[in-house]
mmCIF file of C-alpha atoms in Angstrom:
data_model
loop_
_atom_site.group_PDB
_atom_site.id
_atom_site.type_symbol
_atom_site.label_atom_id
_atom_site.label_comp_id
_atom_site.label_asym_id
_atom_site.label_seq_id
_atom_site.Cartn_x
_atom_site.Cartn_y
_atom_site.Cartn_z
ATOM 1 C CA MET Y 1 -226.418 -135.837 -41.181
ATOM 2 C CA LYS Y 2 -223.923 -138.627 -40.579
ATOM 3 C CA ILE Y 3 -223.490 -140.321 -37.190
ATOM 4 C CA LEU Y 4 -220.598 -142.638 -36.342
ATOM 5 C CA SER Y 5 -222.138 -144.967 -33.754
ATOM 6 C CA ILE Y 6 -219.709 -147.119 -31.754
ATOM 7 C CA GLN Y 7 -221.812 -149.587 -29.784
ATOM 8 C CA SER Y 8 -222.659 -153.226 -29.172
ATOM 9 C CA ALA Y 9 -224.753 -155.307 -31.557
ATOM 10 C CA VAL Y 10 -227.024 -158.334 -31.158
ATOM 11 C CA ALA Y 11 -228.574 -160.662 -33.714
ATOM 12 C CA TYR Y 12 -231.807 -161.211 -31.762
ATOM 13 C CA GLY Y 13 -233.563 -158.231 -30.240
ATOM 14 C CA HIS Y 14 -232.653 -154.583 -30.063
ATOM 15 C CA VAL Y 15 -229.931 -153.061 -27.885
ATOM 16 C CA GLY Y 16 -226.891 -150.918 -28.702
ATOM 17 C CA ASN Y 17 -226.506 -150.330 -32.412
ATOM 18 C CA SER Y 18 -229.225 -152.913 -32.999
ATOM 19 C CA ALA Y 19 -231.579 -150.457 -31.263
ATOM 20 C CA ALA Y 20 -230.130 -147.128 -32.386
ATOM 21 C CA VAL Y 21 -229.443 -147.556 -36.100
ATOM 22 C CA PHE Y 22 -232.916 -148.180 -37.528
ATOM 23 C CA PRO Y 23 -234.711 -145.293 -35.746
ATOM 24 C CA LEU Y 24 -231.929 -142.959 -36.886
ATOM 25 C CA GLN Y 25 -232.218 -144.192 -40.460
ATOM 26 C CA ARG Y 26 -236.000 -143.793 -40.308
ATOM 27 C CA ILE Y 27 -235.604 -140.068 -39.548
ATOM 28 C CA GLY Y 28 -233.158 -139.635 -42.423
ATOM 29 C CA VAL Y 29 -229.799 -139.974 -40.682
ATOM 30 C CA GLU Y 30 -226.910 -141.822 -42.341
ATOM 31 C CA VAL Y 31 -225.384 -144.114 -39.708
ATOM 32 C CA LEU Y 32 -221.950 -145.710 -39.730
ATOM 33 C CA PRO Y 33 -222.304 -148.490 -37.141
ATOM 34 C CA VAL Y 34 -219.116 -149.828 -35.574
ATOM 35 C CA TYR Y 35 -219.619 -152.851 -33.326
ATOM 36 C CA THR Y 36 -217.901 -153.460 -29.989
ATOM 37 C CA VAL Y 37 -219.527 -156.872 -29.443
ATOM 38 C CA ASN Y 38 -221.434 -159.214 -31.745
ATOM 39 C CA PHE Y 39 -223.695 -161.222 -29.452
ATOM 40 C CA SER Y 40 -226.620 -163.518 -30.149
ATOM 41 C CA ASN Y 41 -228.810 -161.532 -27.714
ATOM 42 C CA HIS Y 42 -228.471 -159.044 -24.879
ATOM 43 C CA THR Y 43 -226.988 -160.235 -21.614
ATOM 44 C CA GLY Y 44 -230.202 -159.724 -19.646
ATOM 45 C CA TYR Y 45 -231.208 -163.256 -20.648
ATOM 46 C CA GLY Y 46 -228.358 -164.605 -18.541
ATOM 47 C CA ALA Y 47 -226.918 -166.565 -21.473
ATOM 48 C CA TRP Y 48 -225.580 -165.426 -24.828
ATOM 49 C CA ARG Y 49 -223.106 -166.398 -27.491
ATOM 50 C CA GLY Y 50 -220.705 -164.529 -29.709
ATOM 51 C CA PRO Y 51 -217.529 -162.497 -29.361
ATOM 52 C CA LEU Y 52 -216.425 -159.362 -27.662
ATOM 53 C CA ILE Y 53 -214.619 -157.450 -30.378
ATOM 54 C CA SER Y 54 -211.137 -156.490 -29.256
ATOM 55 C CA PRO Y 55 -210.259 -152.798 -29.013
ATOM 56 C CA ASP Y 56 -207.598 -153.332 -31.683
ATOM 57 C CA ASP Y 57 -210.177 -154.772 -34.076
ATOM 58 C CA VAL Y 58 -212.573 -151.879 -33.411
ATOM 59 C CA ARG Y 59 -209.672 -149.506 -34.032
ATOM 60 C CA GLU Y 60 -208.968 -151.251 -37.372
ATOM 61 C CA VAL Y 61 -212.569 -150.763 -38.501
ATOM 62 C CA LEU Y 62 -212.396 -147.080 -37.590
ATOM 63 C CA LEU Y 63 -209.100 -146.732 -39.438
ATOM 64 C CA GLY Y 64 -210.678 -148.267 -42.520
ATOM 65 C CA ILE Y 65 -213.500 -145.716 -42.351
ATOM 66 C CA GLU Y 66 -210.961 -142.924 -42.018
ATOM 67 C CA GLU Y 67 -209.103 -144.219 -45.066
ATOM 68 C CA ARG Y 68 -212.264 -143.796 -47.121
ATOM 69 C CA GLY Y 69 -212.074 -140.056 -46.411
ATOM 70 C CA VAL Y 70 -215.353 -140.013 -44.502
ATOM 71 C CA LEU Y 71 -214.364 -138.314 -41.250
ATOM 72 C CA PRO Y 72 -214.884 -134.719 -42.466
ATOM 73 C CA GLN Y 73 -218.521 -135.662 -43.142
ATOM 74 C CA ILE Y 74 -219.208 -137.014 -39.642
ATOM 75 C CA ASP Y 75 -221.480 -134.737 -37.608
ATOM 76 C CA VAL Y 76 -221.718 -136.845 -34.444
ATOM 77 C CA VAL Y 77 -219.809 -139.621 -32.716
ATOM 78 C CA LEU Y 78 -222.229 -141.616 -30.558
ATOM 79 C CA SER Y 79 -221.245 -144.193 -27.934
ATOM 80 C CA GLY Y 80 -223.144 -146.278 -25.393
ATOM 81 C CA TYR Y 81 -222.481 -149.365 -23.257
ATOM 82 C CA GLN Y 82 -218.770 -150.083 -22.833
ATOM 83 C CA GLY Y 83 -218.114 -153.728 -22.050
ATOM 84 C CA GLY Y 84 -214.411 -153.354 -21.227
ATOM 85 C CA GLU Y 85 -211.901 -150.718 -20.246
ATOM 86 C CA GLY Y 86 -209.967 -150.776 -23.513
ATOM 87 C CA ILE Y 87 -212.793 -149.574 -25.721
ATOM 88 C CA ALA Y 88 -212.835 -146.127 -24.091
ATOM 89 C CA ASP Y 89 -209.405 -145.305 -25.522
ATOM 90 C CA VAL Y 90 -210.592 -146.316 -28.983
ATOM 91 C CA ILE Y 91 -213.708 -144.151 -28.729
ATOM 92 C CA LEU Y 92 -211.804 -141.129 -27.452
ATOM 93 C CA GLU Y 93 -209.234 -141.521 -30.233
ATOM 94 C CA ALA Y 94 -212.064 -141.639 -32.778
ATOM 95 C CA VAL Y 95 -213.657 -138.517 -31.305
ATOM 96 C CA GLU Y 96 -210.366 -136.650 -31.510
ATOM 97 C CA ARG Y 97 -209.746 -137.689 -35.127
ATOM 98 C CA VAL Y 98 -213.280 -136.812 -36.194
ATOM 99 C CA LYS Y 99 -213.057 -133.385 -34.562
ATOM 100 C CA VAL Y 100 -209.744 -132.689 -36.290
ATOM 101 C CA ALA Y 101 -211.385 -133.559 -39.614
ATOM 102 C CA ASN Y 102 -214.603 -131.677 -38.792
ATOM 103 C CA PRO Y 103 -214.317 -129.125 -35.961
ATOM 104 C CA ASP Y 104 -218.126 -128.788 -35.881
ATOM 105 C CA ALA Y 105 -218.622 -132.457 -34.987
ATOM 106 C CA VAL Y 106 -219.862 -133.355 -31.506
ATOM 107 C CA TYR Y 107 -219.469 -136.342 -29.221
ATOM 108 C CA SER Y 108 -222.612 -137.751 -27.611
ATOM 109 C CA CYS Y 109 -222.021 -140.258 -24.802
ATOM 110 C CA ASP Y 110 -224.591 -142.419 -23.084
ATOM 111 C CA PRO Y 111 -222.679 -143.261 -19.869
ATOM 112 C CA VAL Y 112 -224.277 -146.640 -19.245
ATOM 113 C CA MET Y 113 -223.646 -147.963 -15.722
ATOM 114 C CA GLY Y 114 -226.924 -149.231 -14.316
ATOM 115 C CA ASN Y 115 -230.165 -147.970 -12.830
ATOM 116 C CA ALA Y 116 -231.824 -147.290 -9.511
ATOM 117 C CA LYS Y 117 -233.587 -150.673 -9.374
ATOM 118 C CA SER Y 118 -230.754 -152.953 -10.521
ATOM 119 C CA GLY Y 119 -227.751 -150.966 -9.332
ATOM 120 C CA CYS Y 120 -224.530 -151.056 -11.351
ATOM 121 C CA PHE Y 121 -224.351 -153.805 -13.986
ATOM 122 C CA VAL Y 122 -221.021 -152.961 -15.610
ATOM 123 C CA ALA Y 123 -217.485 -153.925 -14.604
ATOM 124 C CA PRO Y 124 -216.329 -152.011 -11.500
ATOM 125 C CA ALA Y 125 -213.741 -149.977 -13.424
ATOM 126 C CA ILE Y 126 -216.202 -148.683 -16.024
ATOM 127 C CA PRO Y 127 -218.126 -146.074 -13.965
ATOM 128 C CA VAL Y 128 -214.868 -144.489 -12.791
ATOM 129 C CA LEU Y 129 -213.519 -144.493 -16.329
ATOM 130 C CA LEU Y 130 -216.682 -142.864 -17.629
ATOM 131 C CA ARG Y 131 -216.656 -140.239 -14.889
ATOM 132 C CA ASP Y 132 -212.984 -139.331 -15.070
ATOM 133 C CA ARG Y 133 -212.126 -139.631 -18.765
ATOM 134 C CA VAL Y 134 -215.057 -140.203 -21.091
ATOM 135 C CA VAL Y 135 -217.774 -137.824 -19.885
ATOM 136 C CA PRO Y 136 -215.385 -134.819 -19.670
ATOM 137 C CA ALA Y 137 -214.608 -135.343 -23.383
ATOM 138 C CA ALA Y 138 -218.286 -135.363 -24.391
ATOM 139 C CA ASP Y 139 -220.378 -132.477 -25.674
ATOM 140 C CA LEU Y 140 -223.686 -134.190 -24.859
ATOM 141 C CA ILE Y 141 -224.458 -136.923 -22.335
ATOM 142 C CA THR Y 142 -227.636 -138.896 -21.640
ATOM 143 C CA PRO Y 143 -227.395 -140.447 -18.147
ATOM 144 C CA ASN Y 144 -230.355 -141.675 -16.172
ATOM 145 C CA GLN Y 145 -230.897 -140.156 -12.741
ATOM 146 C CA PHE Y 146 -228.939 -142.958 -11.035
ATOM 147 C CA GLU Y 147 -225.957 -142.517 -13.377
ATOM 148 C CA LEU Y 148 -226.034 -138.747 -12.915
ATOM 149 C CA GLY Y 149 -225.676 -139.340 -9.182
ATOM 150 C CA PHE Y 150 -222.528 -141.408 -9.649
ATOM 151 C CA LEU Y 151 -220.990 -138.945 -12.081
ATOM 152 C CA THR Y 152 -221.415 -136.109 -9.574
ATOM 153 C CA GLY Y 153 -221.150 -137.881 -6.210
ATOM 154 C CA THR Y 154 -224.656 -136.702 -5.332
ATOM 155 C CA GLU Y 155 -228.079 -138.250 -4.747
ATOM 156 C CA PRO Y 156 -230.426 -136.316 -7.027
ATOM 157 C CA ASP Y 157 -234.110 -136.872 -6.325
ATOM 158 C CA THR Y 158 -235.986 -133.573 -6.252
ATOM 159 C CA LEU Y 159 -236.071 -131.298 -9.286
ATOM 160 C CA GLU Y 160 -233.799 -128.837 -7.519
ATOM 161 C CA SER Y 161 -231.179 -131.422 -6.565
ATOM 162 C CA THR Y 162 -231.283 -132.967 -10.053
ATOM 163 C CA LEU Y 163 -230.740 -129.560 -11.652
ATOM 164 C CA ALA Y 164 -227.862 -128.928 -9.253
ATOM 165 C CA SER Y 165 -226.295 -132.271 -10.174
ATOM 166 C CA VAL Y 166 -226.654 -131.453 -13.864
ATOM 167 C CA GLU Y 167 -224.747 -128.217 -13.338
ATOM 168 C CA LEU Y 168 -221.985 -130.123 -11.564
ATOM 169 C CA VAL Y 169 -221.547 -132.528 -14.472
ATOM 170 C CA ARG Y 170 -221.789 -129.712 -17.030
ATOM 171 C CA ALA Y 171 -218.871 -128.045 -15.285
ATOM 172 C CA THR Y 172 -216.716 -131.090 -16.117
ATOM 173 C CA GLY Y 173 -217.167 -130.737 -19.891
ATOM 174 C CA PRO Y 174 -220.484 -131.654 -21.529
ATOM 175 C CA ARG Y 175 -222.646 -128.604 -22.111
ATOM 176 C CA THR Y 176 -225.829 -130.517 -22.952
ATOM 177 C CA VAL Y 177 -227.345 -133.109 -20.611
ATOM 178 C CA LEU Y 178 -230.432 -135.264 -21.023
ATOM 179 C CA VAL Y 179 -231.422 -136.989 -17.772
ATOM 180 C CA THR Y 180 -233.720 -139.966 -18.275
ATOM 181 C CA SER Y 181 -235.835 -141.861 -15.722
ATOM 182 C CA VAL Y 182 -236.272 -138.829 -13.472
ATOM 183 C CA GLU Y 183 -238.403 -139.856 -10.503
ATOM 184 C CA ARG Y 184 -239.195 -136.942 -8.204
ATOM 185 C CA PRO Y 185 -240.962 -137.807 -4.945
ATOM 186 C CA ASP Y 186 -243.532 -135.049 -5.569
ATOM 187 C CA ARG Y 187 -244.410 -136.012 -9.145
ATOM 188 C CA GLU Y 188 -247.882 -137.254 -10.031
ATOM 189 C CA ASP Y 189 -248.493 -140.930 -9.303
ATOM 190 C CA GLY Y 190 -247.924 -143.192 -12.285
ATOM 191 C CA THR Y 191 -245.626 -140.792 -14.133
ATOM 192 C CA ILE Y 192 -241.973 -140.518 -15.069
ATOM 193 C CA GLU Y 193 -239.972 -137.609 -16.464
ATOM 194 C CA MET Y 194 -236.989 -136.557 -18.552
ATOM 195 C CA LEU Y 195 -234.962 -133.388 -18.044
ATOM 196 C CA ALA Y 196 -232.878 -131.650 -20.711
ATOM 197 C CA VAL Y 197 -230.409 -128.839 -19.985
ATOM 198 C CA ASP Y 198 -228.075 -126.737 -22.118
ATOM 199 C CA ASP Y 199 -226.756 -123.173 -22.043
ATOM 200 C CA SER Y 200 -230.208 -121.849 -22.992
ATOM 201 C CA GLY Y 201 -232.027 -123.351 -20.009
ATOM 202 C CA ALA Y 202 -233.737 -126.479 -18.689
ATOM 203 C CA TRP Y 203 -236.867 -128.319 -19.819
ATOM 204 C CA LEU Y 204 -238.829 -131.080 -18.093
ATOM 205 C CA VAL Y 205 -241.319 -133.432 -19.754
ATOM 206 C CA GLN Y 206 -243.646 -135.876 -18.009
ATOM 207 C CA THR Y 207 -245.310 -139.019 -19.379
ATOM 208 C CA PRO Y 208 -247.297 -141.902 -17.945
ATOM 209 C CA HIS Y 209 -244.999 -144.597 -16.590
ATOM 210 C CA ILE Y 210 -245.207 -147.875 -18.508
ATOM 211 C CA PRO Y 211 -244.625 -150.748 -16.053
ATOM 212 C CA MET Y 212 -242.067 -152.830 -17.941
ATOM 213 C CA LYS Y 213 -238.339 -153.335 -18.293
ATOM 214 C CA ALA Y 214 -237.334 -152.537 -21.864
ATOM 215 C CA ASN Y 215 -233.724 -153.320 -22.724
ATOM 216 C CA GLY Y 216 -232.538 -150.972 -25.444
ATOM 217 C CA SER Y 217 -235.003 -148.158 -24.828
ATOM 218 C CA GLY Y 218 -232.219 -145.971 -23.447
ATOM 219 C CA ASP Y 219 -230.183 -146.590 -26.602
ATOM 220 C CA VAL Y 220 -233.108 -145.443 -28.762
ATOM 221 C CA THR Y 221 -233.626 -142.399 -26.538
ATOM 222 C CA ALA Y 222 -229.972 -141.343 -26.714
ATOM 223 C CA ALA Y 223 -229.847 -141.804 -30.480
ATOM 224 C CA LEU Y 224 -233.036 -139.906 -31.295
ATOM 225 C CA PHE Y 225 -232.367 -137.046 -28.885
ATOM 226 C CA THR Y 226 -228.823 -136.649 -30.204
ATOM 227 C CA ALA Y 227 -230.000 -136.524 -33.818
ATOM 228 C CA HIS Y 228 -232.898 -134.138 -33.231
ATOM 229 C CA TYR Y 229 -230.802 -131.799 -31.119
ATOM 230 C CA ARG Y 230 -227.867 -131.833 -33.533
ATOM 231 C CA ARG Y 231 -230.190 -131.121 -36.437
ATOM 232 C CA THR Y 232 -232.042 -128.143 -34.937
ATOM 233 C CA GLY Y 233 -230.234 -126.984 -31.787
ATOM 234 C CA ASP Y 234 -233.719 -126.649 -30.230
ATOM 235 C CA LEU Y 235 -233.594 -128.366 -26.840
ATOM 236 C CA ALA Y 236 -237.337 -128.348 -26.110
ATOM 237 C CA ASP Y 237 -238.240 -129.599 -29.580
ATOM 238 C CA ALA Y 238 -235.654 -132.397 -29.434
ATOM 239 C CA LEU Y 239 -236.978 -133.423 -26.021
ATOM 240 C CA ALA Y 240 -240.606 -133.391 -27.209
ATOM 241 C CA ARG Y 241 -239.890 -135.423 -30.350
ATOM 242 C CA THR Y 242 -237.792 -137.983 -28.522
ATOM 243 C CA THR Y 243 -240.306 -138.384 -25.716
ATOM 244 C CA SER Y 244 -243.193 -138.868 -28.117
ATOM 245 C CA SER Y 245 -241.360 -141.480 -30.189
ATOM 246 C CA VAL Y 246 -240.030 -143.487 -27.252
ATOM 247 C CA PHE Y 247 -243.351 -143.442 -25.400
ATOM 248 C CA ASP Y 248 -245.140 -144.863 -28.435
ATOM 249 C CA LEU Y 249 -242.384 -147.472 -28.900
ATOM 250 C CA LEU Y 250 -242.723 -148.580 -25.274
ATOM 251 C CA THR Y 251 -246.520 -148.567 -25.419
ATOM 252 C CA ARG Y 252 -246.540 -150.802 -28.495
ATOM 253 C CA THR Y 253 -243.973 -153.107 -26.904
ATOM 254 C CA HIS Y 254 -245.943 -153.366 -23.653
ATOM 255 C CA GLU Y 255 -249.189 -154.091 -25.510
ATOM 256 C CA SER Y 256 -247.486 -156.777 -27.603
ATOM 257 C CA GLY Y 257 -246.525 -158.836 -24.558
ATOM 258 C CA GLU Y 258 -243.092 -159.371 -26.095
ATOM 259 C CA ARG Y 259 -239.852 -158.954 -24.162
ATOM 260 C CA GLU Y 260 -237.964 -157.289 -27.017
ATOM 261 C CA LEU Y 261 -238.663 -153.767 -28.270
ATOM 262 C CA GLN Y 262 -241.132 -153.637 -31.156
ATOM 263 C CA LEU Y 263 -238.631 -151.463 -32.967
ATOM 264 C CA VAL Y 264 -239.627 -152.012 -36.590
ATOM 265 C CA GLU Y 265 -243.353 -152.090 -35.874
ATOM 266 C CA SER Y 266 -243.068 -148.631 -34.254
ATOM 267 C CA GLN Y 267 -241.266 -146.931 -37.125
ATOM 268 C CA GLU Y 268 -243.955 -144.334 -37.816
ATOM 269 C CA ALA Y 269 -243.460 -143.038 -34.280
ATOM 270 C CA TYR Y 270 -239.909 -142.012 -35.218
ATOM 271 C CA ALA Y 271 -240.667 -140.560 -38.631
ATOM 272 C CA HIS Y 272 -243.855 -138.766 -37.561
ATOM 273 C CA PRO Y 273 -243.916 -138.323 -33.773
ATOM 274 C CA ARG Y 274 -247.349 -137.393 -32.446
ATOM 275 C CA MET Y 275 -245.850 -134.654 -30.221
ATOM 276 C CA GLN Y 276 -248.341 -135.563 -27.502
ATOM 277 C CA PHE Y 277 -246.164 -134.319 -24.623
ATOM 278 C CA THR Y 278 -245.183 -130.676 -24.068
ATOM 279 C CA PRO Y 279 -242.002 -129.919 -22.090
ATOM 280 C CA ARG Y 280 -242.140 -127.095 -19.580
ATOM 281 C CA ARG Y 281 -239.305 -124.736 -18.824
ATOM 282 C CA VAL Y 282 -237.941 -125.187 -15.309
ATOM 283 C CA ALA Y 283 -234.786 -123.049 -15.393
#
């Protein structure tokens, strides 16, 4: 499998491609990383150095890849955080060109906007751009519950309302949806859930909630779920494998006391997930 991953990159820590590439490689996926920024560290520190890469420069890198004759081999285009409005056009152009070269290729979009605790942390134009242009072009999306609410103009909280919101966003284009950070008011205390839906049905998985903020964990989740699902087409299995790997990554990170994901130290969790959580069918 080959994944063209168009995302940010940092030298220190693990977000964007700096979070997604290694776990994908560890499960045997060939990744072509294309960077949209090249920062010293993620912006959560409040200070960083390095350049935003202009849309034209990103486009040039993609053109160079195309000139190597690689596009027919691409199985997935993956995108995440979009720092500026111009990069969306570049990503959508890349998706179109890849799908012309390989009609079986899919586009997986993590529509990063924010979360329930922090609110929106992207430029004001980005959520609208994602909702109106990018998400409808995707085959698979991985929003958190907060982002799903914006995409659909709803306030999903219960399982029923979250499922209803998923169906609304599926009607706009993407047939497969992974909802992360699902927090139902009637769930068990100290737990958090993920919900995956495609044409075959819906599956919910619950894990203990690890009390920490982990920048980049969503990028790892989107990457692993996309790869597992693309490889097998088995929604429940992809959800179980991803959940197991990410839970062990977050547990190791929390126990380390470090702020950055213990991405390399957790590599066995990607290659050989313990499968300690069993999704249940909910629709």
